[in-house]
């Protein structure tokens, strides 16, 4: 069976909100996203819906050269999966995106983590909780409950392979700007032209 890879993108956008989070975590990278292709044509997370308003958030598609990512520093890792696991993760993202108006950014969940309190909320995610939920489609990859996962917990996942480190906008595997974004709508076949916590 063909091996597939997902790509986990850890970033520091340098915003005031990110700096406040960094005061708590003492870590440089405090936002995390996920993509299903090496070119990062489609990047998914929970974050700001409007670049300069940290209080309006939810499910977002992020793009390398837009918004807060223009100046972001990053580390990008790949994780190998079976075809079945890969499809299960994609399906989970499609399901959330299809109902994105029902989902909120989980500010209360962030506060709960800081207070070391276990809080489960329906239809609410912060970035690392969302990515952990998607990765959780592969059994055993993460021991923690997704609602308790921080970006640092995801960085500690076994068998992550570093793909790139540096300015996100300089990521060498980007698609040409002439390439059209692939359809990632619920219920439609996804085809890849291969080869804002912020």
PDB file of C-alpha atoms in Angstrom:
ATOM      1  CA  UNK A   1       0.000   0.000   0.000  1.00  0.00           C
ATOM      2  CA  UNK A   2       1.299   3.444  -0.960  1.00  0.00           C
ATOM      3  CA  UNK A   3       2.664   5.611   1.853  1.00  0.00           C
ATOM      4  CA  UNK A   4       1.149   9.069   2.265  1.00  0.00           C
ATOM      5  CA  UNK A   5       2.291  12.093   4.254  1.00  0.00           C
ATOM      6  CA  UNK A   6       0.625  14.913   6.107  1.00  0.00           C
ATOM      7  CA  UNK A   7       2.461  18.152   6.806  1.00  0.00           C
ATOM      8  CA  UNK A   8       2.309  19.896  10.170  1.00  0.00           C
ATOM      9  CA  UNK A   9       3.218  23.584  10.093  1.00  0.00           C
ATOM     10  CA  UNK A  10       4.362  25.334  13.283  1.00  0.00           C
ATOM     11  CA  UNK A  11       4.571  29.125  13.053  1.00  0.00           C
ATOM     12  CA  UNK A  12       5.356  32.325  14.914  1.00  0.00           C
ATOM     13  CA  UNK A  13       3.466  35.230  13.373  1.00  0.00           C
ATOM     14  CA  UNK A  14       4.873  37.821  15.754  1.00  0.00           C
ATOM     15  CA  UNK A  15       1.512  39.325  16.713  1.00  0.00           C
ATOM     16  CA  UNK A  16       0.766  40.772  20.137  1.00  0.00           C
ATOM     17  CA  UNK A  17      -1.532  37.832  20.883  1.00  0.00           C
ATOM     18  CA  UNK A  18       1.223  35.398  19.946  1.00  0.00           C
ATOM     19  CA  UNK A  19       3.701  37.271  22.138  1.00  0.00           C
ATOM     20  CA  UNK A  20       1.310  36.995  25.089  1.00  0.00           C
ATOM     21  CA  UNK A  21       0.982  33.241  24.530  1.00  0.00           C
ATOM     22  CA  UNK A  22       4.759  32.979  24.273  1.00  0.00           C
ATOM     23  CA  UNK A  23       5.078  34.538  27.716  1.00  0.00           C
ATOM     24  CA  UNK A  24       3.176  31.529  29.046  1.00  0.00           C
ATOM     25  CA  UNK A  25       4.674  28.748  26.897  1.00  0.00           C
ATOM     26  CA  UNK A  26       8.260  30.068  26.764  1.00  0.00           C
ATOM     27  CA  UNK A  27       8.382  28.461  23.293  1.00  0.00           C
ATOM     28  CA  UNK A  28       9.047  30.166  19.933  1.00  0.00           C
ATOM     29  CA  UNK A  29       6.302  28.512  17.826  1.00  0.00           C
ATOM     30  CA  UNK A  30       2.762  28.755  19.122  1.00  0.00           C
ATOM     31  CA  UNK A  31       0.464  28.282  16.139  1.00  0.00           C
ATOM     32  CA  UNK A  32       0.009  24.999  14.267  1.00  0.00           C
ATOM     33  CA  UNK A  33      -1.742  24.013  11.043  1.00  0.00           C
ATOM     34  CA  UNK A  34      -2.034  20.925   8.853  1.00  0.00           C
ATOM     35  CA  UNK A  35      -1.781  20.281   5.109  1.00  0.00           C
ATOM     36  CA  UNK A  36      -2.133  17.204   2.946  1.00  0.00           C
ATOM     37  CA  UNK A  37       0.322  18.113   0.197  1.00  0.00           C
ATOM     38  CA  UNK A  38       3.991  19.040   0.205  1.00  0.00           C
ATOM     39  CA  UNK A  39       3.334  22.256  -1.687  1.00  0.00           C
ATOM     40  CA  UNK A  40       1.049  23.409   1.161  1.00  0.00           C
ATOM     41  CA  UNK A  41      -1.570  24.380  -1.395  1.00  0.00           C
ATOM     42  CA  UNK A  42      -4.273  23.991   1.245  1.00  0.00           C
ATOM     43  CA  UNK A  43      -3.419  24.717   4.891  1.00  0.00           C
ATOM     44  CA  UNK A  44      -6.075  24.183   7.565  1.00  0.00           C
ATOM     45  CA  UNK A  45      -6.317  25.365  11.154  1.00  0.00           C
ATOM     46  CA  UNK A  46      -8.374  27.256  13.702  1.00  0.00           C
ATOM     47  CA  UNK A  47      -7.372  30.872  14.006  1.00  0.00           C
ATOM     48  CA  UNK A  48      -8.275  34.397  13.022  1.00  0.00           C
ATOM     49  CA  UNK A  49     -10.901  34.895  10.359  1.00  0.00           C
ATOM     50  CA  UNK A  50      -9.739  38.501  10.065  1.00  0.00           C
ATOM     51  CA  UNK A  51      -5.964  39.102  10.131  1.00  0.00           C
ATOM     52  CA  UNK A  52      -5.983  42.013  12.562  1.00  0.00           C
ATOM     53  CA  UNK A  53      -8.731  40.895  14.933  1.00  0.00           C
ATOM     54  CA  UNK A  54      -7.731  38.052  17.282  1.00  0.00           C
ATOM     55  CA  UNK A  55     -11.225  37.815  18.756  1.00  0.00           C
ATOM     56  CA  UNK A  56     -13.050  36.656  15.632  1.00  0.00           C
ATOM     57  CA  UNK A  57     -11.872  33.117  14.987  1.00  0.00           C
ATOM     58  CA  UNK A  58     -12.862  29.704  13.736  1.00  0.00           C
ATOM     59  CA  UNK A  59     -12.015  27.214  11.002  1.00  0.00           C
ATOM     60  CA  UNK A  60      -9.658  28.825   8.496  1.00  0.00           C
ATOM     61  CA  UNK A  61      -7.745  28.038   5.347  1.00  0.00           C
ATOM     62  CA  UNK A  62      -4.353  29.693   5.515  1.00  0.00           C
ATOM     63  CA  UNK A  63      -2.056  30.638   2.657  1.00  0.00           C
ATOM     64  CA  UNK A  64       1.709  31.014   2.766  1.00  0.00           C
ATOM     65  CA  UNK A  65       1.965  34.483   1.227  1.00  0.00           C
ATOM     66  CA  UNK A  66      -1.126  36.072   2.755  1.00  0.00           C
ATOM     67  CA  UNK A  67      -2.128  37.804   5.981  1.00  0.00           C
ATOM     68  CA  UNK A  68      -0.089  37.087   9.088  1.00  0.00           C
ATOM     69  CA  UNK A  69       1.896  34.361   7.326  1.00  0.00           C
ATOM     70  CA  UNK A  70       3.773  36.913   5.191  1.00  0.00           C
ATOM     71  CA  UNK A  71       6.286  37.520   7.978  1.00  0.00           C
ATOM     72  CA  UNK A  72       5.945  34.251   9.893  1.00  0.00           C
ATOM     73  CA  UNK A  73       8.842  32.020  10.848  1.00  0.00           C
ATOM     74  CA  UNK A  74       8.128  28.314  10.790  1.00  0.00           C
ATOM     75  CA  UNK A  75       9.117  24.700  11.151  1.00  0.00           C
ATOM     76  CA  UNK A  76       7.404  22.226   8.835  1.00  0.00           C
ATOM     77  CA  UNK A  77       7.319  18.503   9.564  1.00  0.00           C
ATOM     78  CA  UNK A  78       5.954  15.531   7.670  1.00  0.00           C
ATOM     79  CA  UNK A  79       4.358  12.439   9.152  1.00  0.00           C
ATOM     80  CA  UNK A  80       3.957   9.195   7.214  1.00  0.00           C
ATOM     81  CA  UNK A  81       0.601   7.419   7.034  1.00  0.00           C
ATOM     82  CA  UNK A  82      -1.135   4.600   5.259  1.00  0.00           C
ATOM     83  CA  UNK A  83      -3.567   5.470   2.468  1.00  0.00           C
ATOM     84  CA  UNK A  84      -6.506   4.625   4.767  1.00  0.00           C
ATOM     85  CA  UNK A  85      -5.260   6.862   7.611  1.00  0.00           C
ATOM     86  CA  UNK A  86      -4.579   9.685   5.158  1.00  0.00           C
ATOM     87  CA  UNK A  87      -8.103   9.469   3.732  1.00  0.00           C
ATOM     88  CA  UNK A  88      -9.625   9.346   7.218  1.00  0.00           C
ATOM     89  CA  UNK A  89      -7.827  12.550   8.169  1.00  0.00           C
ATOM     90  CA  UNK A  90      -8.930  14.300   4.991  1.00  0.00           C
ATOM     91  CA  UNK A  91     -12.512  13.201   5.587  1.00  0.00           C
ATOM     92  CA  UNK A  92     -12.426  14.629   9.118  1.00  0.00           C
ATOM     93  CA  UNK A  93     -11.236  18.009   7.813  1.00  0.00           C
ATOM     94  CA  UNK A  94     -13.908  17.999   5.097  1.00  0.00           C
ATOM     95  CA  UNK A  95     -16.599  17.284   7.677  1.00  0.00           C
ATOM     96  CA  UNK A  96     -15.491  20.186   9.870  1.00  0.00           C
ATOM     97  CA  UNK A  97     -15.157  22.551   6.925  1.00  0.00           C
ATOM     98  CA  UNK A  98     -18.606  21.606   5.627  1.00  0.00           C
ATOM     99  CA  UNK A  99     -20.063  22.684   8.986  1.00  0.00           C
ATOM    100  CA  UNK A 100     -17.597  25.467   9.780  1.00  0.00           C
ATOM    101  CA  UNK A 101     -20.342  27.938  10.692  1.00  0.00           C
ATOM    102  CA  UNK A 102     -21.131  25.682  13.681  1.00  0.00           C
ATOM    103  CA  UNK A 103     -17.576  25.856  15.053  1.00  0.00           C
ATOM    104  CA  UNK A 104     -16.005  28.506  17.261  1.00  0.00           C
ATOM    105  CA  UNK A 105     -12.482  29.374  18.307  1.00  0.00           C
ATOM    106  CA  UNK A 106     -11.914  27.820  21.728  1.00  0.00           C
ATOM    107  CA  UNK A 107     -10.627  30.756  23.819  1.00  0.00           C
ATOM    108  CA  UNK A 108     -11.975  29.131  26.985  1.00  0.00           C
ATOM    109  CA  UNK A 109     -10.008  25.990  26.153  1.00  0.00           C
ATOM    110  CA  UNK A 110      -6.784  27.996  25.993  1.00  0.00           C
ATOM    111  CA  UNK A 111      -7.435  29.479  29.397  1.00  0.00           C
ATOM    112  CA  UNK A 112      -8.286  26.029  30.768  1.00  0.00           C
ATOM    113  CA  UNK A 113      -4.933  24.641  29.609  1.00  0.00           C
ATOM    114  CA  UNK A 114      -3.116  27.514  31.323  1.00  0.00           C
ATOM    115  CA  UNK A 115      -5.027  26.747  34.504  1.00  0.00           C
ATOM    116  CA  UNK A 116      -4.390  23.005  34.071  1.00  0.00           C
ATOM    117  CA  UNK A 117      -8.133  22.390  33.962  1.00  0.00           C
ATOM    118  CA  UNK A 118      -9.661  19.765  31.677  1.00  0.00           C
ATOM    119  CA  UNK A 119     -12.407  21.412  29.677  1.00  0.00           C
ATOM    120  CA  UNK A 120     -14.249  19.754  26.810  1.00  0.00           C
ATOM    121  CA  UNK A 121     -16.412  21.945  24.606  1.00  0.00           C
ATOM    122  CA  UNK A 122     -18.548  20.882  21.690  1.00  0.00           C
ATOM    123  CA  UNK A 123     -17.759  22.434  18.309  1.00  0.00           C
ATOM    124  CA  UNK A 124     -14.907  24.603  19.567  1.00  0.00           C
ATOM    125  CA  UNK A 125     -11.205  24.276  18.785  1.00  0.00           C
ATOM    126  CA  UNK A 126      -7.967  26.165  19.208  1.00  0.00           C
ATOM    127  CA  UNK A 127      -5.270  25.446  16.624  1.00  0.00           C
ATOM    128  CA  UNK A 128      -3.393  22.591  18.297  1.00  0.00           C
ATOM    129  CA  UNK A 129      -6.634  20.997  19.491  1.00  0.00           C
ATOM    130  CA  UNK A 130      -7.872  20.964  15.893  1.00  0.00           C
ATOM    131  CA  UNK A 131      -4.659  19.476  14.485  1.00  0.00           C
ATOM    132  CA  UNK A 132      -4.530  16.911  17.300  1.00  0.00           C
ATOM    133  CA  UNK A 133      -8.145  15.949  16.529  1.00  0.00           C
ATOM    134  CA  UNK A 134      -7.252  15.341  12.878  1.00  0.00           C
ATOM    135  CA  UNK A 135      -4.101  13.379  13.745  1.00  0.00           C
ATOM    136  CA  UNK A 136      -6.117  11.369  16.259  1.00  0.00           C
ATOM    137  CA  UNK A 137      -7.654   9.555  13.278  1.00  0.00           C
ATOM    138  CA  UNK A 138      -4.474   7.466  13.444  1.00  0.00           C
ATOM    139  CA  UNK A 139      -4.737   5.481  16.645  1.00  0.00           C
ATOM    140  CA  UNK A 140      -1.919   5.853  19.129  1.00  0.00           C
ATOM    141  CA  UNK A 141      -0.220   8.857  17.565  1.00  0.00           C
ATOM    142  CA  UNK A 142      -1.148  11.149  20.460  1.00  0.00           C
ATOM    143  CA  UNK A 143      -1.629   9.989  24.025  1.00  0.00           C
ATOM    144  CA  UNK A 144      -3.213  13.195  25.322  1.00  0.00           C
ATOM    145  CA  UNK A 145      -6.810  14.175  24.804  1.00  0.00           C
ATOM    146  CA  UNK A 146      -6.831  16.663  21.863  1.00  0.00           C
ATOM    147  CA  UNK A 147      -8.425  19.336  24.072  1.00  0.00           C
ATOM    148  CA  UNK A 148      -5.263  19.236  26.213  1.00  0.00           C
ATOM    149  CA  UNK A 149      -2.746  19.332  23.351  1.00  0.00           C
ATOM    150  CA  UNK A 150      -0.459  22.305  22.853  1.00  0.00           C
ATOM    151  CA  UNK A 151       1.747  22.917  19.801  1.00  0.00           C
ATOM    152  CA  UNK A 152       4.657  21.647  21.907  1.00  0.00           C
ATOM    153  CA  UNK A 153       2.828  18.345  22.465  1.00  0.00           C
ATOM    154  CA  UNK A 154       2.487  17.974  18.701  1.00  0.00           C
ATOM    155  CA  UNK A 155       6.166  18.776  18.179  1.00  0.00           C
ATOM    156  CA  UNK A 156       6.930  15.845  20.493  1.00  0.00           C
ATOM    157  CA  UNK A 157       5.055  13.316  18.325  1.00  0.00           C
ATOM    158  CA  UNK A 158       7.317  10.399  17.421  1.00  0.00           C
ATOM    159  CA  UNK A 159       8.564  10.007  13.860  1.00  0.00           C
ATOM    160  CA  UNK A 160       8.032  13.596  12.743  1.00  0.00           C
ATOM    161  CA  UNK A 161      10.470  14.443   9.956  1.00  0.00           C
ATOM    162  CA  UNK A 162      11.703  18.027   9.612  1.00  0.00           C
ATOM    163  CA  UNK A 163      11.058  19.293   6.078  1.00  0.00           C
ATOM    164  CA  UNK A 164      11.882  22.998   6.367  1.00  0.00           C
ATOM    165  CA  UNK A 165      12.815  25.666   8.909  1.00  0.00           C
ATOM    166  CA  UNK A 166      12.906  29.404   8.268  1.00  0.00           C
ATOM    167  CA  UNK A 167      10.658  32.102   6.851  1.00  0.00           C
ATOM    168  CA  UNK A 168       7.408  30.555   5.703  1.00  0.00           C
ATOM    169  CA  UNK A 169       7.162  32.777   2.643  1.00  0.00           C
ATOM    170  CA  UNK A 170      10.492  31.310   1.420  1.00  0.00           C
ATOM    171  CA  UNK A 171       9.323  27.695   1.722  1.00  0.00           C
ATOM    172  CA  UNK A 172      10.868  26.098  -1.392  1.00  0.00           C
ATOM    173  CA  UNK A 173       8.062  23.643  -2.223  1.00  0.00           C
ATOM    174  CA  UNK A 174       5.389  26.256  -2.928  1.00  0.00           C
ATOM    175  CA  UNK A 175       3.122  25.844  -5.929  1.00  0.00           C
ATOM    176  CA  UNK A 176       3.503  28.305  -8.756  1.00  0.00           C
ATOM    177  CA  UNK A 177       1.077  31.209  -8.391  1.00  0.00           C
ATOM    178  CA  UNK A 178      -0.442  30.082 -11.695  1.00  0.00           C
ATOM    179  CA  UNK A 179      -1.581  26.839 -10.105  1.00  0.00           C
ATOM    180  CA  UNK A 180      -5.232  26.776  -9.147  1.00  0.00           C
ATOM    181  CA  UNK A 181      -6.176  25.852  -5.590  1.00  0.00           C
ATOM    182  CA  UNK A 182      -7.553  22.338  -5.536  1.00  0.00           C
ATOM    183  CA  UNK A 183     -11.174  21.728  -4.663  1.00  0.00           C
ATOM    184  CA  UNK A 184     -11.480  20.696  -1.039  1.00  0.00           C
ATOM    185  CA  UNK A 185     -15.235  20.882  -0.684  1.00  0.00           C
ATOM    186  CA  UNK A 186     -17.180  18.341   1.306  1.00  0.00           C
ATOM    187  CA  UNK A 187     -18.503  15.538  -0.862  1.00  0.00           C
ATOM    188  CA  UNK A 188     -16.169  16.259  -3.765  1.00  0.00           C
ATOM    189  CA  UNK A 189     -13.108  14.320  -4.821  1.00  0.00           C
ATOM    190  CA  UNK A 190      -9.854  15.964  -3.807  1.00  0.00           C
ATOM    191  CA  UNK A 191      -7.173  15.969  -6.459  1.00  0.00           C
ATOM    192  CA  UNK A 192      -3.745  17.365  -5.832  1.00  0.00           C
ATOM    193  CA  UNK A 193      -1.421  18.318  -8.651  1.00  0.00           C
ATOM    194  CA  UNK A 194       1.589  16.719  -7.156  1.00  0.00           C
ATOM    195  CA  UNK A 195       4.813  16.306  -8.659  1.00  0.00           C
ATOM    196  CA  UNK A 196      -4.307  32.440  13.864  1.00  0.00           C
ATOM    197  CA  UNK A 197      -3.595  31.363  17.942  1.00  0.00           C
ATOM    198  CA  UNK A 198      -1.861  33.691  15.474  1.00  0.00           C
TER     199      UNK A 198
END
